[in-house]
């Protein structure tokens, strides 16, 4: 019984720092999620880790966010409108579970 508690404590101790170190990135910093912005330059000096959060801030009704894979990005294929994130303050955990983590406005 004590060994089960010790094992649970060990796992908790190992995982806690990773969760505590998670960073929240506002995509585009002060400019937020918009058009005519160099997101490659924005991401260039950032290192993303499992558990980090990407926050997409924008004017709801004016912009949105779509998660796409590399093929859809290359072919400029936008998913159906009902797959859009539209709150103006969308949070996505990194890495996304599906696709390759490409987002389009």
mmCIF file of C-alpha atoms in Angstrom:
data_model
loop_
_atom_site.group_PDB
_atom_site.id
_atom_site.type_symbol
_atom_site.label_atom_id
_atom_site.label_comp_id
_atom_site.label_asym_id
_atom_site.label_seq_id
_atom_site.Cartn_x
_atom_site.Cartn_y
_atom_site.Cartn_z
ATOM 1 C CA UNK A 1 0.000 0.000 0.000
ATOM 2 C CA UNK A 2 2.787 2.428 0.927
ATOM 3 C CA UNK A 3 4.624 1.606 -2.298
ATOM 4 C CA UNK A 4 1.542 2.613 -4.342
ATOM 5 C CA UNK A 5 1.413 5.967 -2.570
ATOM 6 C CA UNK A 6 5.144 6.424 -3.045
ATOM 7 C CA UNK A 7 4.843 5.622 -6.761
ATOM 8 C CA UNK A 8 1.952 8.074 -7.148
ATOM 9 C CA UNK A 9 3.940 10.759 -5.329
ATOM 10 C CA UNK A 10 6.962 10.126 -7.559
ATOM 11 C CA UNK A 11 4.875 10.462 -10.731
ATOM 12 C CA UNK A 12 3.231 13.639 -9.421
ATOM 13 C CA UNK A 13 6.640 15.086 -8.524
ATOM 14 C CA UNK A 14 7.969 14.387 -12.011
ATOM 15 C CA UNK A 15 4.946 15.782 -13.870
ATOM 16 C CA UNK A 16 4.296 18.888 -11.761
ATOM 17 C CA UNK A 17 7.332 20.894 -12.937
ATOM 18 C CA UNK A 18 6.446 20.283 -16.601
ATOM 19 C CA UNK A 19 2.932 21.621 -16.061
ATOM 20 C CA UNK A 20 4.161 24.518 -13.946
ATOM 21 C CA UNK A 21 6.680 25.511 -16.635
ATOM 22 C CA UNK A 22 4.030 25.738 -19.368
ATOM 23 C CA UNK A 23 4.041 29.097 -21.128
ATOM 24 C CA UNK A 24 1.109 31.000 -22.589
ATOM 25 C CA UNK A 25 1.953 32.693 -25.893
ATOM 26 C CA UNK A 26 -0.311 35.372 -27.342
ATOM 27 C CA UNK A 27 0.070 34.812 -31.068
ATOM 28 C CA UNK A 28 1.240 38.088 -32.610
ATOM 29 C CA UNK A 29 1.945 39.584 -29.167
ATOM 30 C CA UNK A 30 0.314 43.047 -28.928
ATOM 31 C CA UNK A 31 -0.992 42.947 -32.511
ATOM 32 C CA UNK A 32 -2.797 39.674 -31.935
ATOM 33 C CA UNK A 33 -4.165 37.444 -34.676
ATOM 34 C CA UNK A 34 -4.654 39.515 -37.815
ATOM 35 C CA UNK A 35 -3.772 39.747 -41.489
ATOM 36 C CA UNK A 36 -0.582 41.305 -42.906
ATOM 37 C CA UNK A 37 1.568 40.142 -39.985
ATOM 38 C CA UNK A 38 4.786 38.101 -40.197
ATOM 39 C CA UNK A 39 4.034 35.144 -37.901
ATOM 40 C CA UNK A 40 7.171 33.320 -39.063
ATOM 41 C CA UNK A 41 9.266 36.190 -37.690
ATOM 42 C CA UNK A 42 7.122 36.235 -34.531
ATOM 43 C CA UNK A 43 7.710 32.510 -33.900
ATOM 44 C CA UNK A 44 11.392 32.571 -34.876
ATOM 45 C CA UNK A 45 12.805 33.222 -31.393
ATOM 46 C CA UNK A 46 10.229 31.161 -29.493
ATOM 47 C CA UNK A 47 10.579 27.596 -28.279
ATOM 48 C CA UNK A 48 7.303 25.763 -27.804
ATOM 49 C CA UNK A 49 6.962 22.838 -25.395
ATOM 50 C CA UNK A 50 4.270 20.280 -24.680
ATOM 51 C CA UNK A 51 1.713 21.916 -22.406
ATOM 52 C CA UNK A 52 2.237 25.453 -23.702
ATOM 53 C CA UNK A 53 -0.829 27.391 -24.789
ATOM 54 C CA UNK A 54 -1.271 29.485 -27.918
ATOM 55 C CA UNK A 55 -3.762 32.305 -27.414
ATOM 56 C CA UNK A 56 -5.333 33.800 -30.520
ATOM 57 C CA UNK A 57 -6.705 37.279 -29.736
ATOM 58 C CA UNK A 58 -8.687 39.108 -32.400
ATOM 59 C CA UNK A 59 -11.930 40.977 -32.987
ATOM 60 C CA UNK A 60 -14.708 38.377 -33.012
ATOM 61 C CA UNK A 61 -16.796 38.610 -36.163
ATOM 62 C CA UNK A 62 -13.892 40.174 -38.050
ATOM 63 C CA UNK A 63 -11.363 37.317 -37.917
ATOM 64 C CA UNK A 64 -11.307 33.645 -36.978
ATOM 65 C CA UNK A 65 -8.865 30.763 -36.629
ATOM 66 C CA UNK A 66 -8.753 27.474 -38.524
ATOM 67 C CA UNK A 67 -6.489 24.538 -37.671
ATOM 68 C CA UNK A 68 -5.175 22.942 -40.864
ATOM 69 C CA UNK A 69 -2.569 20.355 -41.779
ATOM 70 C CA UNK A 70 0.393 20.914 -44.098
ATOM 71 C CA UNK A 71 -1.434 19.716 -47.218
ATOM 72 C CA UNK A 72 -4.428 21.978 -46.618
ATOM 73 C CA UNK A 73 -2.069 24.905 -45.978
ATOM 74 C CA UNK A 74 -0.065 24.277 -49.157
ATOM 75 C CA UNK A 75 -3.241 23.878 -51.233
ATOM 76 C CA UNK A 76 -4.937 26.850 -49.551
ATOM 77 C CA UNK A 77 -7.851 24.610 -48.527
ATOM 78 C CA UNK A 78 -9.965 26.088 -45.739
ATOM 79 C CA UNK A 79 -12.092 23.718 -43.627
ATOM 80 C CA UNK A 80 -15.871 24.234 -43.432
ATOM 81 C CA UNK A 81 -16.951 27.388 -41.576
ATOM 82 C CA UNK A 82 -18.375 25.340 -38.700
ATOM 83 C CA UNK A 83 -14.801 24.273 -37.839
ATOM 84 C CA UNK A 84 -13.659 27.868 -37.281
ATOM 85 C CA UNK A 85 -12.668 29.116 -33.853
ATOM 86 C CA UNK A 86 -14.530 32.400 -33.470
ATOM 87 C CA UNK A 87 -14.484 33.651 -29.861
ATOM 88 C CA UNK A 88 -11.780 36.290 -30.327
ATOM 89 C CA UNK A 89 -9.835 34.712 -27.456
ATOM 90 C CA UNK A 90 -9.192 31.132 -28.576
ATOM 91 C CA UNK A 91 -6.732 28.995 -26.606
ATOM 92 C CA UNK A 92 -5.068 25.942 -28.151
ATOM 93 C CA UNK A 93 -2.865 23.560 -26.190
ATOM 94 C CA UNK A 94 0.499 22.821 -27.772
ATOM 95 C CA UNK A 95 0.985 20.603 -29.596
ATOM 96 C CA UNK A 96 -2.395 20.179 -31.247
ATOM 97 C CA UNK A 97 -3.498 16.554 -31.102
ATOM 98 C CA UNK A 98 -4.296 16.419 -34.811
ATOM 99 C CA UNK A 99 -2.513 17.859 -37.796
ATOM 100 C CA UNK A 100 0.776 19.650 -37.778
ATOM 101 C CA UNK A 101 -0.091 22.782 -35.858
ATOM 102 C CA UNK A 102 -0.683 25.135 -38.768
ATOM 103 C CA UNK A 103 -3.209 27.899 -38.222
ATOM 104 C CA UNK A 104 -4.737 30.278 -40.768
ATOM 105 C CA UNK A 105 -6.732 33.476 -40.484
#
